[in-house]
Amino acid sequence: MAQKVEVTWYQNRQKRAVIKRVFSYIFLTIGAAIMALPFLWMVSTSLKSPGAIFTIPPEFIPREWRWDNYVRVFTDADLLLGFKNTLMIIIPTTIVGLFTSSLAAFAFAKMRFPGRDMLFFALIATMMLPGIVTLVPQFIIFRDLGWLDTFKPLMIPGMFGAAMAVFFLRQFFMTIPSDLIDAAKIDGLSYFGIFLKIMAPLAKPAIVTQGILGLLAGYNDFMGPLIYLNSPENFTLQLVLASFRGYYTSEWTLIMAGSVLALIPTLLAFFFAQKQLIEGITMTGLKG
Amino acid sequence: MKPEISTETKVQSPKKPLRKRFNIKEEYLWGYLFVLPPILGFMLFAFLPMLFSIYVSFTAFDLYNPAVFNGLDNYKRLLFEDDLFRKTIINTFYAALGIPLSIVLSLIIAMALNQKIKGLSFFRTAFFLPTVCSIVALTLLWRWIFNSDFGLLNIMLGSIGIDGPAWLSSETWAMPAMIIQGVWSGLGMGMILYLAALQSVNPALYEAADIDGANGWNKFRYITIPSISPTTFFLLITSTITALQDFQRFMIMTEGGPNYATTTVVYYLFLNAFRYMEMGYASAMAWVLGLIILVITIINFKLSKRWVHY
């Protein structure tokens, strides 16, 4: 009798697990469809003729495939220049910023010097302060330095290292045993050598994660370029995309073609970095 | 052999404290050198601008002529005379209603994705898509989805017999539309963080609960929720700060309209600073908003002691 009860309990549990799984699939499929639908719509629109986007009911498969929309994005506007400008800003900034941030993160996590924790707290406090508070004075500083309409305001501050990156990387360095450092010291390695040869290789997942987040943020930054850049030849990708709207108000197909092209690099970055990204987050302090 | 060793220790022992002090000083020096760049960046690009913006907030300043001190005028105007500022505060908090919705939804998605199911990375990518994409592309797209005549949303609503509103050009519906867009684009980040948190919940807790005969809801309520509470807290803090400073998507999608229905505080601040060239007034606005965010963050931290379990 007792055994029979146990068996039905087990069977019920199995049954419930199956039902739960079916519901999960339905939920996830509907959810993923809602998330992805706008993108499919975007791709479809980017291939339509200007008139075809107004047809009701809308057609997902264009009746007339207009591949030349993708050509016109380059001939009618300077998408390529925008892309080039963006890369020229974000690649050096991210590399130098990663270096300074991780070096500081190492010092905050593993080295001893008076006032260390106070300095760290001051740095972290900048994350809580709304960026907009310092926007106006920053603008004035950059104006007085003669940096307006150059890439400098978008590059130089980032190269000093970012508070968020220092925080994120410090959490990771904290988990690396100090014994390794002591052993390296006995072997006569300098502090910089310890960082370069021991800490940085061990922290690779976290550094890569931070690098990708930094590149994404720079690539998608709209506000910074909008405030500091004026001349069209300095426009970043995001500014070129935004300017389509002003100059080509009726040309939705071009806007969408430009947007699809702008997505490709970030999507590729996510595909290749997906595992690294999620593992990076799991390994650091954010998991709670 | 033996005497040699003892000599060595004898020779070393008086030197040791000296060498130790030298090493520590060397460590200090390198430590300071390593943290110098971010600290310098903090001084130059955060702390000095902060001090300056406090000063500017007590002046009339158009960026090109010298600032003229006018005491508390900016703050008086802001708090007692500017009805639009009050409206933008209300709008900002209205828009922030998306935060709890977004947190709950991303938890549900993360829980569904935390099972051993096929196509995990496909689903993960689909939900993370909006996070990877540029704000400009997304907002342009959504502007169009919300179009009243040929937008995707109203056509879909029409197919089930609902006559959709003129989303972005309706004073009533513009903000709900922006909330929908905000929740949609924020789900990916929440999902990823919750997924990481769920994977680190101690399985022994669930096994123990199974033995005690706990049902699914009880396990969720008494194990899952407390275990992931640090992540919930992190999301709450960061998304509150982001939401209260949100304005880029409003700028592109609605330009603050119709009739200022979607003008957030920061968008209004941006207009004052860079369109009307009222830097002093904009700085005062920044500090009022900054103080509001600070108070909310402090309250959040205080309340967190009751529900966040580390």
Coordinates of C-alpha atoms in Angstrom, one line a residue:
Chain A
M1 CA 0.0 0.0 0.0
A2 CA 2.7 2.4 1.1
Q3 CA 4.7 1.5 -2.0
K4 CA 1.8 2.2 -4.3
V5 CA 1.3 5.7 -2.8
E6 CA 4.9 6.4 -3.4
V7 CA 4.7 5.2 -7.0
T8 CA 1.7 7.5 -7.8
W9 CA 3.4 10.4 -6.1
Y10 CA 6.4 9.8 -8.3
Q11 CA 4.3 9.5 -11.4
N12 CA 2.4 12.7 -10.6
R13 CA 5.7 14.4 -10.2
Q14 CA 6.9 13.1 -13.6
K15 CA 3.6 14.3 -15.1
R16 CA 3.9 17.7 -13.6
A17 CA 7.5 18.0 -14.8
V18 CA 6.3 17.3 -18.3
I19 CA 3.5 19.8 -18.1
K20 CA 5.8 22.4 -16.7
R21 CA 8.3 21.8 -19.5
V22 CA 5.5 22.1 -22.2
F23 CA 4.4 25.4 -20.7
S24 CA 7.9 26.6 -20.6
Y25 CA 8.4 25.9 -24.2
I26 CA 5.1 27.7 -25.2
F27 CA 6.0 30.7 -23.0
L28 CA 9.6 30.9 -24.3
T29 CA 8.6 30.5 -27.9
I30 CA 5.9 33.3 -27.7
G31 CA 8.4 35.4 -25.7
A32 CA 11.2 34.9 -28.2
A33 CA 8.8 35.6 -31.1
I34 CA 7.8 38.9 -29.5
M35 CA 11.4 39.8 -28.9
A36 CA 12.6 38.9 -32.4
L37 CA 9.5 40.1 -34.4
P38 CA 10.7 43.7 -34.6
F39 CA 14.0 42.6 -36.0
L40 CA 12.4 40.4 -38.6
W41 CA 10.2 43.3 -39.5
M42 CA 13.2 45.5 -39.7
V43 CA 15.0 43.2 -42.1
S44 CA 11.8 42.8 -44.2
T45 CA 11.3 46.5 -44.4
S46 CA 14.9 47.1 -45.3
L47 CA 14.3 45.1 -48.5
K48 CA 11.0 46.8 -49.6
S49 CA 10.3 49.5 -52.0
P50 CA 9.3 52.8 -50.3
G51 CA 5.6 52.4 -51.3
A52 CA 5.4 48.8 -50.1
I53 CA 5.8 49.6 -46.4
F54 CA 2.4 51.3 -46.3
T55 CA 0.4 48.3 -47.6
I56 CA -2.3 47.0 -45.3
P57 CA -2.2 44.2 -44.3
P58 CA 1.6 44.4 -44.1
E59 CA 3.6 41.9 -46.0
F60 CA 6.4 40.1 -44.3
I61 CA 7.9 38.8 -47.5
P62 CA 8.5 41.8 -49.8
R63 CA 6.8 41.5 -53.2
E64 CA 9.7 43.3 -54.8
W65 CA 13.1 42.7 -53.3
R66 CA 15.0 46.0 -53.2
W67 CA 18.6 45.0 -52.5
D68 CA 19.7 48.4 -53.7
N69 CA 18.5 49.9 -50.4
Y70 CA 21.7 48.5 -48.9
V71 CA 23.7 50.1 -51.6
R72 CA 22.0 53.5 -51.2
V73 CA 22.8 53.6 -47.5
F74 CA 26.4 54.0 -48.6
T75 CA 25.9 56.2 -51.6
D76 CA 23.2 58.5 -50.2
A77 CA 24.7 58.8 -46.7
D78 CA 28.1 58.1 -45.2
L79 CA 27.4 55.0 -43.2
L80 CA 30.9 53.7 -43.8
L81 CA 32.5 56.9 -42.5
G82 CA 30.3 56.7 -39.4
F83 CA 31.4 53.1 -38.8
K84 CA 35.0 54.1 -39.3
N85 CA 34.7 57.0 -36.9
T86 CA 33.1 54.8 -34.3
L87 CA 35.8 52.2 -34.5
M88 CA 38.5 54.9 -34.3
I89 CA 37.0 56.1 -31.1
I90 CA 36.0 52.9 -29.3
I91 CA 38.9 50.5 -30.1
P92 CA 41.8 52.6 -28.6
T93 CA 39.6 53.8 -25.8
T94 CA 38.5 50.3 -24.8
I95 CA 42.0 48.9 -24.9
V96 CA 43.7 51.6 -22.9
G97 CA 40.7 51.8 -20.6
L98 CA 40.7 48.1 -19.9
F99 CA 44.4 48.3 -19.1
T100 CA 44.2 51.2 -16.7
S101 CA 41.0 49.8 -15.1
S102 CA 42.4 46.3 -14.5
L103 CA 45.7 47.5 -13.2
A104 CA 43.8 49.7 -10.7
A105 CA 41.4 46.8 -9.9
F106 CA 44.4 44.6 -9.1
A107 CA 45.9 47.3 -6.8
F108 CA 42.5 47.8 -5.0
A109 CA 42.0 44.0 -4.6
K110 CA 45.5 42.7 -3.8
M111 CA 47.9 45.5 -2.7
R112 CA 48.2 47.4 0.5
F113 CA 48.6 51.1 0.7
P114 CA 47.2 53.8 3.1
G115 CA 43.8 55.2 2.0
R116 CA 43.2 52.4 -0.4
D117 CA 39.6 51.7 0.7
M118 CA 38.8 55.4 0.9
L119 CA 40.0 55.9 -2.7
F120 CA 38.0 52.9 -3.8
F121 CA 34.9 54.2 -2.2
A122 CA 35.3 57.6 -3.8
L123 CA 35.6 56.0 -7.2
I124 CA 32.5 53.8 -6.7
A125 CA 30.6 56.9 -5.6
T126 CA 30.9 58.2 -9.1
M127 CA 28.7 55.4 -10.3
M128 CA 25.9 56.5 -8.0
L129 CA 26.1 60.1 -9.1
P130 CA 23.9 60.8 -12.1
G131 CA 26.1 61.4 -15.1
I132 CA 23.9 64.3 -16.1
V133 CA 25.0 66.3 -13.1
T134 CA 28.5 66.7 -14.5
L135 CA 27.4 67.0 -18.1
V136 CA 27.4 70.8 -18.3
P137 CA 30.7 71.5 -16.6
Q138 CA 32.3 68.7 -18.6
F139 CA 31.1 70.4 -21.7
I140 CA 32.6 73.7 -20.5
I141 CA 35.9 72.0 -19.7
F142 CA 36.1 70.3 -23.1
R143 CA 35.1 73.6 -24.8
D144 CA 37.8 75.5 -23.0
L145 CA 40.4 72.8 -23.9
G146 CA 39.3 73.3 -27.5
W147 CA 38.2 69.7 -27.7
L148 CA 34.7 70.3 -29.2
D149 CA 34.0 68.6 -32.5
T150 CA 37.0 66.3 -32.0
F151 CA 37.0 62.7 -30.7
K152 CA 39.0 63.7 -27.6
P153 CA 36.0 64.1 -25.2
L154 CA 34.8 60.7 -26.2
M155 CA 38.2 59.0 -25.8
I156 CA 40.4 60.6 -23.2
P157 CA 38.1 60.3 -20.1
G158 CA 37.5 56.6 -20.9
M159 CA 41.2 56.0 -21.1
F160 CA 41.7 56.9 -17.5
G161 CA 39.6 53.8 -16.6
A162 CA 35.9 53.5 -15.7
A163 CA 34.6 53.2 -12.1
M164 CA 32.2 50.4 -13.2
A165 CA 35.0 48.4 -14.8
V166 CA 37.3 48.8 -11.8
F167 CA 34.5 47.6 -9.5
F168 CA 33.6 44.7 -11.8
L169 CA 37.2 43.6 -12.2
R170 CA 38.1 44.1 -8.5
Q171 CA 35.3 41.6 -7.6
F172 CA 37.1 39.1 -9.8
F173 CA 40.6 39.7 -8.6
M174 CA 39.4 39.3 -5.0
T175 CA 38.7 35.7 -5.7
I176 CA 42.2 34.9 -6.8
P177 CA 44.3 33.5 -3.9
S178 CA 47.0 35.8 -2.5
D179 CA 49.4 32.9 -2.1
L180 CA 50.0 33.1 -5.8
I181 CA 51.2 36.7 -5.4
D182 CA 53.4 35.9 -2.4
A183 CA 55.1 33.1 -4.4
A184 CA 55.7 35.4 -7.3
K185 CA 57.2 38.0 -5.0
I186 CA 59.6 35.5 -3.6
D187 CA 60.5 34.6 -7.2
G188 CA 61.5 38.3 -7.6
L189 CA 58.6 39.3 -9.9
S190 CA 57.8 43.0 -9.8
Y191 CA 54.3 44.2 -9.1
F192 CA 53.7 45.0 -12.7
G193 CA 55.1 41.6 -13.6
I194 CA 52.7 39.9 -11.2
F195 CA 49.8 41.8 -12.8
L196 CA 50.9 41.0 -16.4
K197 CA 52.0 37.4 -15.9
I198 CA 49.7 36.1 -13.2
M199 CA 46.7 38.2 -12.6
A200 CA 45.7 39.2 -16.1
P201 CA 45.8 35.7 -17.6
L202 CA 43.8 34.4 -14.7
A203 CA 41.2 37.1 -15.0
K204 CA 40.9 36.8 -18.8
P205 CA 37.1 35.9 -18.7
A206 CA 36.3 39.0 -16.6
I207 CA 38.5 41.2 -18.7
V208 CA 37.0 40.0 -21.9
T209 CA 33.5 40.4 -20.6
Q210 CA 34.4 44.0 -19.5
G211 CA 35.9 44.7 -22.9
I212 CA 32.9 43.5 -24.8
L213 CA 30.5 45.5 -22.5
G214 CA 32.8 48.5 -23.1
L215 CA 32.9 48.1 -26.8
L216 CA 29.1 47.7 -26.9
A217 CA 28.5 50.8 -24.8
G218 CA 30.8 52.8 -27.0
Y219 CA 29.4 51.5 -30.2
N220 CA 25.8 52.3 -29.1
D221 CA 26.7 55.6 -27.4
F222 CA 24.4 58.3 -28.9
M223 CA 24.4 61.0 -26.3
G224 CA 28.2 61.6 -26.1
P225 CA 28.7 62.1 -29.9
L226 CA 25.5 64.1 -30.1
I227 CA 26.8 66.6 -27.6
Y228 CA 30.4 66.9 -28.7
L229 CA 30.4 66.3 -32.4
N230 CA 29.0 68.8 -34.9
S231 CA 30.6 68.3 -38.3
P232 CA 29.1 65.5 -40.4
E233 CA 32.6 64.2 -41.2
N234 CA 33.1 63.5 -37.5
F235 CA 29.7 61.7 -37.1
T236 CA 29.7 58.3 -35.5
L237 CA 27.6 55.4 -36.7
Q238 CA 24.8 56.3 -34.3
L239 CA 24.7 59.9 -35.4
V240 CA 24.6 58.9 -39.1
L241 CA 21.7 56.6 -38.2
A242 CA 19.9 59.3 -36.3
S243 CA 20.5 61.8 -39.1
F244 CA 18.7 59.6 -41.6
R245 CA 15.6 60.5 -39.9
G246 CA 16.1 64.2 -40.4
Y247 CA 17.2 64.1 -44.0
Y248 CA 15.2 61.1 -45.3
T249 CA 12.0 61.4 -43.4
S250 CA 10.0 59.4 -45.8
E251 CA 12.7 56.9 -46.6
W252 CA 12.0 54.3 -43.9
T253 CA 13.5 51.6 -46.0
L254 CA 16.9 53.3 -45.9
I255 CA 16.7 53.9 -42.2
M256 CA 16.0 50.2 -41.7
A257 CA 18.7 49.0 -44.0
G258 CA 21.2 51.2 -42.1
S259 CA 20.0 49.8 -38.8
V260 CA 20.3 46.2 -40.0
L261 CA 23.9 46.9 -41.0
A262 CA 24.6 48.6 -37.7
L263 CA 23.4 45.6 -35.9
I264 CA 25.6 43.1 -37.6
P265 CA 28.8 43.8 -35.7
T266 CA 27.1 43.8 -32.3
L267 CA 25.2 40.6 -33.0
L268 CA 28.4 38.9 -34.1
A269 CA 30.1 40.1 -30.9
F270 CA 27.3 38.6 -28.9
F271 CA 27.3 35.3 -30.7
F272 CA 31.0 34.8 -30.2
A273 CA 31.2 36.2 -26.7
Q274 CA 27.9 34.7 -25.4
K275 CA 29.5 31.9 -23.3
Q276 CA 32.3 34.2 -22.1
L277 CA 29.8 36.9 -21.2
I278 CA 27.6 34.7 -19.1
E279 CA 30.4 32.8 -17.4
G280 CA 32.1 36.1 -16.7
I281 CA 29.0 37.3 -14.9
T282 CA 28.5 34.1 -13.0
M283 CA 32.1 34.0 -11.8
T284 CA 32.1 37.5 -10.4
G285 CA 30.3 38.8 -7.4
L286 CA 27.0 39.6 -9.1
K287 CA 25.7 36.1 -8.5
G288 CA 24.9 36.9 -4.9
Chain B
M1 CA 77.2 23.7 7.4
K2 CA 75.5 24.3 10.7
P3 CA 77.4 27.4 11.8
E4 CA 77.0 28.9 8.3
I5 CA 73.2 28.9 8.5
S6 CA 73.2 30.4 12.0
T7 CA 75.5 33.2 10.8
E8 CA 73.1 33.9 8.0
T9 CA 70.1 34.3 10.2
K10 CA 72.2 36.4 12.6
V11 CA 73.2 38.7 9.9
Q12 CA 69.7 38.9 8.4
S13 CA 67.8 39.5 11.6
P14 CA 68.9 43.0 12.3
K15 CA 68.3 43.9 8.6
K16 CA 64.9 42.3 8.3
P17 CA 62.7 45.1 9.7
L18 CA 64.5 47.6 7.4
R19 CA 64.0 45.5 4.3
K20 CA 60.4 44.9 5.3
R21 CA 59.8 48.6 5.6
F22 CA 61.4 49.2 2.3
N23 CA 59.3 46.5 0.6
I24 CA 56.1 47.9 2.1
K25 CA 57.0 51.4 0.9
E26 CA 57.7 50.0 -2.5
E27 CA 54.2 48.3 -2.4
Y28 CA 52.7 51.7 -1.4
L29 CA 54.4 53.4 -4.3
W30 CA 53.3 50.8 -6.9
G31 CA 49.8 50.7 -5.5
Y32 CA 49.4 54.4 -5.8
L33 CA 50.8 54.4 -9.3
F34 CA 48.4 51.7 -10.4
V35 CA 45.3 53.4 -9.1
L36 CA 46.5 56.8 -10.2
P37 CA 44.8 56.9 -13.7
P38 CA 41.2 56.2 -12.5
I39 CA 41.6 58.5 -9.5
L40 CA 43.0 61.2 -11.7
G41 CA 40.1 60.6 -14.2
F42 CA 37.7 60.8 -11.2
M43 CA 39.2 64.2 -10.1
L44 CA 39.3 65.7 -13.6
F45 CA 36.1 64.4 -15.1
A46 CA 33.8 63.9 -12.1
F47 CA 34.8 65.8 -9.0
L48 CA 35.9 69.1 -10.5
P49 CA 32.8 69.2 -12.8
M50 CA 30.7 68.4 -9.8
L51 CA 32.0 71.3 -7.8
F52 CA 31.7 73.6 -10.8
S53 CA 28.1 72.5 -11.5
I54 CA 27.2 73.3 -7.9
Y55 CA 28.5 76.8 -8.4
V56 CA 26.9 77.2 -11.8
S57 CA 23.5 76.2 -10.4
F58 CA 23.6 79.5 -8.4
T59 CA 24.2 81.6 -11.5
A60 CA 22.7 82.7 -14.7
F61 CA 25.1 81.3 -17.4
D62 CA 24.7 80.9 -21.1
L63 CA 28.0 79.2 -21.8
Y64 CA 29.5 82.1 -23.7
N65 CA 29.2 85.1 -21.3
P66 CA 30.6 85.0 -17.8
A67 CA 28.3 83.4 -15.2
V68 CA 26.3 85.9 -13.1
F69 CA 25.7 85.0 -9.5
N70 CA 21.9 85.0 -8.8
G71 CA 21.7 83.2 -5.5
L72 CA 18.8 80.8 -5.1
D73 CA 16.9 82.2 -8.1
N74 CA 17.3 79.0 -10.2
Y75 CA 16.1 76.8 -7.4
K76 CA 13.1 79.1 -6.6
R77 CA 12.1 79.1 -10.2
L78 CA 12.5 75.4 -10.5
L79 CA 10.5 74.5 -7.4
F80 CA 7.9 77.1 -7.3
E81 CA 7.4 78.7 -10.7
D82 CA 8.1 76.1 -13.3
D83 CA 5.0 73.9 -13.8
L84 CA 6.7 72.1 -16.6
F85 CA 9.4 70.9 -14.3
R86 CA 6.8 69.4 -12.0
K87 CA 5.2 67.7 -15.0
T88 CA 8.5 66.2 -16.1
I89 CA 9.1 64.8 -12.5
I90 CA 5.7 63.2 -12.7
N91 CA 6.4 61.9 -16.2
T92 CA 9.8 60.4 -15.0
F93 CA 8.2 58.5 -12.2
Y94 CA 5.3 57.4 -14.4
A95 CA 7.9 56.0 -16.8
A96 CA 9.7 54.3 -13.9
L97 CA 6.6 52.1 -13.4
G98 CA 8.1 49.8 -16.0
I99 CA 10.9 48.8 -13.5
P100 CA 8.8 46.3 -11.3
L101 CA 7.2 44.9 -14.5
S102 CA 10.6 44.4 -16.1
I103 CA 12.1 42.7 -13.0
V104 CA 9.2 40.3 -12.6
L105 CA 9.2 39.4 -16.3
S106 CA 12.9 38.9 -16.5
L107 CA 12.7 36.6 -13.5
I108 CA 10.0 34.5 -15.1
I109 CA 12.0 34.2 -18.3
A110 CA 15.2 33.3 -16.4
M111 CA 13.3 30.6 -14.5
A112 CA 12.0 29.1 -17.8
L113 CA 15.5 29.2 -19.2
N114 CA 17.1 27.7 -16.1
Q115 CA 15.7 24.3 -17.0
K116 CA 17.5 21.7 -19.1
I117 CA 15.7 22.4 -22.4
K118 CA 16.7 22.4 -26.0
G119 CA 17.5 25.5 -27.9
L120 CA 18.7 27.3 -24.8
S121 CA 21.2 29.5 -26.6
F122 CA 18.7 30.4 -29.3
F123 CA 16.2 31.6 -26.6
R124 CA 18.9 33.3 -24.7
T125 CA 20.0 35.2 -27.8
A126 CA 16.5 36.2 -28.8
F127 CA 15.8 37.7 -25.3
F128 CA 19.2 39.4 -25.3
L129 CA 18.9 40.9 -28.8
P130 CA 17.5 44.3 -27.7
T131 CA 20.3 44.7 -25.2
V132 CA 22.9 44.3 -27.9
C133 CA 21.3 46.7 -30.3
S134 CA 21.7 50.4 -30.6
I135 CA 19.3 52.7 -28.9
V136 CA 18.9 54.7 -32.2
A137 CA 18.0 51.6 -34.3
L138 CA 15.6 50.3 -31.7
T139 CA 13.8 53.5 -31.1
L140 CA 13.4 54.2 -34.8
L141 CA 12.0 50.8 -35.2
W142 CA 9.5 51.2 -32.3
R143 CA 8.4 54.6 -33.5
W144 CA 7.3 52.8 -36.5
I145 CA 5.7 49.8 -34.8
F146 CA 3.6 52.3 -32.8
N147 CA 2.5 54.2 -35.9
S148 CA -1.3 54.5 -35.7
D149 CA -2.1 53.8 -39.4
F150 CA 0.4 51.3 -40.7
G151 CA 2.3 50.3 -37.5
L152 CA 2.7 46.6 -36.7
L153 CA 1.1 46.8 -33.3
N154 CA -2.2 48.3 -34.4
I155 CA -2.4 46.0 -37.4
M156 CA -2.0 43.0 -35.0
L157 CA -4.5 44.5 -32.6
G158 CA -6.9 45.1 -35.5
S159 CA -6.7 41.5 -36.5
I160 CA -8.2 40.5 -33.2
G161 CA -10.8 43.2 -33.5
I162 CA -9.2 45.9 -31.3
D163 CA -9.1 49.4 -32.6
G164 CA -5.6 50.5 -31.4
P165 CA -4.9 54.1 -30.3
A166 CA -2.6 56.5 -32.0
W167 CA 0.1 55.5 -29.5
L168 CA 2.8 58.1 -29.7
S169 CA 0.7 61.0 -30.8
S170 CA -1.9 60.5 -28.0
E171 CA -1.3 62.2 -24.7
T172 CA -2.9 59.3 -22.9
W173 CA -1.1 56.5 -24.7
A174 CA 2.4 57.9 -25.4
M175 CA 3.7 57.1 -22.0
P176 CA 2.3 53.5 -21.8
A177 CA 3.9 53.0 -25.2
M178 CA 7.2 54.1 -23.9
I179 CA 6.9 51.8 -20.9
I180 CA 6.2 48.9 -23.2
Q181 CA 9.2 49.8 -25.2
G182 CA 11.3 50.2 -22.1
V183 CA 10.3 46.9 -20.6
W184 CA 11.0 45.1 -23.9
S185 CA 14.4 46.5 -24.2
G186 CA 15.4 46.0 -20.6
L187 CA 14.4 42.3 -20.3
G188 CA 17.7 40.9 -21.7
M189 CA 20.0 42.3 -19.0
G190 CA 17.7 41.3 -16.2
M191 CA 17.3 37.8 -17.7
I192 CA 21.1 37.3 -17.9
L193 CA 21.7 38.4 -14.4
Y194 CA 18.9 36.3 -13.0
L195 CA 20.0 33.3 -14.9
A196 CA 23.5 33.6 -13.3
A197 CA 21.9 34.0 -9.9
L198 CA 19.5 31.0 -10.3
Q199 CA 22.4 28.8 -11.3
S200 CA 24.2 29.6 -8.1
V201 CA 21.3 28.7 -5.8
N202 CA 22.4 25.8 -3.5
P203 CA 20.7 22.7 -4.8
A204 CA 20.8 21.1 -1.4
L205 CA 18.2 23.6 -0.2
Y206 CA 15.7 22.3 -2.8
E207 CA 16.5 18.7 -2.0
A208 CA 15.9 19.3 1.7
A209 CA 12.6 21.0 0.8
D210 CA 11.6 18.0 -1.3
I211 CA 12.2 15.7 1.6
D212 CA 10.0 17.9 3.8
G213 CA 7.3 17.7 1.1
A214 CA 7.3 21.3 0.1
N215 CA 5.3 22.2 -3.0
G216 CA 6.6 24.2 -5.9
W217 CA 5.2 27.6 -4.8
N218 CA 6.7 27.2 -1.3
K219 CA 10.1 26.3 -2.7
F220 CA 9.9 29.4 -4.9
R221 CA 8.7 31.6 -2.1
Y222 CA 11.1 30.4 0.7
I223 CA 14.2 29.3 -1.2
T224 CA 14.4 30.9 -4.7
I225 CA 13.2 34.4 -3.8
P226 CA 15.6 34.9 -0.8
S227 CA 18.5 33.3 -2.6
I228 CA 18.3 35.6 -5.6
S229 CA 17.5 38.7 -3.5
P230 CA 21.0 40.3 -3.9
T231 CA 20.4 40.2 -7.7
T232 CA 16.9 41.6 -7.4
F233 CA 18.5 44.4 -5.2
F234 CA 21.2 45.1 -7.8
L235 CA 18.6 45.3 -10.6
L236 CA 16.4 47.5 -8.5
I237 CA 19.1 50.0 -7.7
T238 CA 20.7 50.1 -11.2
S239 CA 17.4 50.2 -13.1
T240 CA 16.0 52.9 -10.8
I241 CA 19.0 55.1 -11.5
T242 CA 18.9 54.4 -15.2
A243 CA 15.1 55.0 -15.4
L244 CA 15.3 58.3 -13.6
Q245 CA 18.0 59.4 -15.9
D246 CA 16.3 58.0 -19.1
F247 CA 15.8 60.4 -22.0
Q248 CA 17.5 59.3 -25.2
R249 CA 14.7 57.0 -26.4
F250 CA 12.2 59.7 -25.5
M251 CA 14.2 62.2 -27.5
I252 CA 14.2 60.0 -30.6
M253 CA 10.7 58.5 -30.3
T254 CA 8.5 61.2 -29.1
E255 CA 10.6 64.3 -28.8
G256 CA 9.0 64.7 -25.5
G257 CA 5.5 65.1 -26.9
P258 CA 2.6 65.3 -27.4
N259 CA 2.2 68.3 -25.2
Y260 CA 5.1 67.3 -23.0
A261 CA 3.4 64.1 -22.1
T262 CA 6.7 62.2 -22.4
T263 CA 9.2 64.9 -21.5
T264 CA 11.4 63.4 -18.7
V265 CA 13.4 65.5 -16.3
V266 CA 16.7 64.7 -18.0
Y267 CA 15.3 65.5 -21.4
Y268 CA 14.0 68.8 -20.1
L269 CA 17.4 69.4 -18.5
F270 CA 19.0 68.7 -21.9
L271 CA 16.8 71.1 -23.6
N272 CA 17.5 73.8 -21.1
A273 CA 21.3 73.3 -21.2
F274 CA 21.9 72.8 -24.9
R275 CA 18.9 74.4 -26.7
Y276 CA 17.9 77.3 -24.5
M277 CA 21.5 77.8 -23.3
E278 CA 20.3 78.1 -19.7
M279 CA 23.3 76.3 -18.1
G280 CA 22.7 77.6 -14.6
Y281 CA 19.1 76.6 -14.6
A282 CA 19.9 73.2 -16.0
S283 CA 22.6 72.6 -13.4
A284 CA 20.1 73.4 -10.6
M285 CA 17.8 70.9 -12.2
A286 CA 20.6 68.3 -12.3
W287 CA 21.2 68.7 -8.6
V288 CA 17.5 68.5 -7.7
L289 CA 17.3 65.3 -9.7
G290 CA 20.6 64.0 -8.2
L291 CA 19.3 64.6 -4.7
I292 CA 16.0 62.8 -5.5
I293 CA 18.0 59.8 -6.9
L294 CA 20.2 59.9 -3.8
V295 CA 17.3 59.8 -1.4
I296 CA 15.6 57.0 -3.3
T297 CA 18.9 55.0 -3.4
I298 CA 19.4 55.5 0.4
I299 CA 15.8 54.4 1.1
N300 CA 16.3 51.4 -1.1
F301 CA 19.5 50.5 0.8
K302 CA 17.8 50.9 4.2
L303 CA 14.8 48.8 3.2
S304 CA 17.1 46.2 1.7
K305 CA 18.1 45.0 5.1
R306 CA 14.6 43.6 5.6
W307 CA 14.5 41.5 2.4
V308 CA 17.9 41.0 0.9
H309 CA 19.7 37.9 2.2
Y310 CA 23.5 37.7 1.5

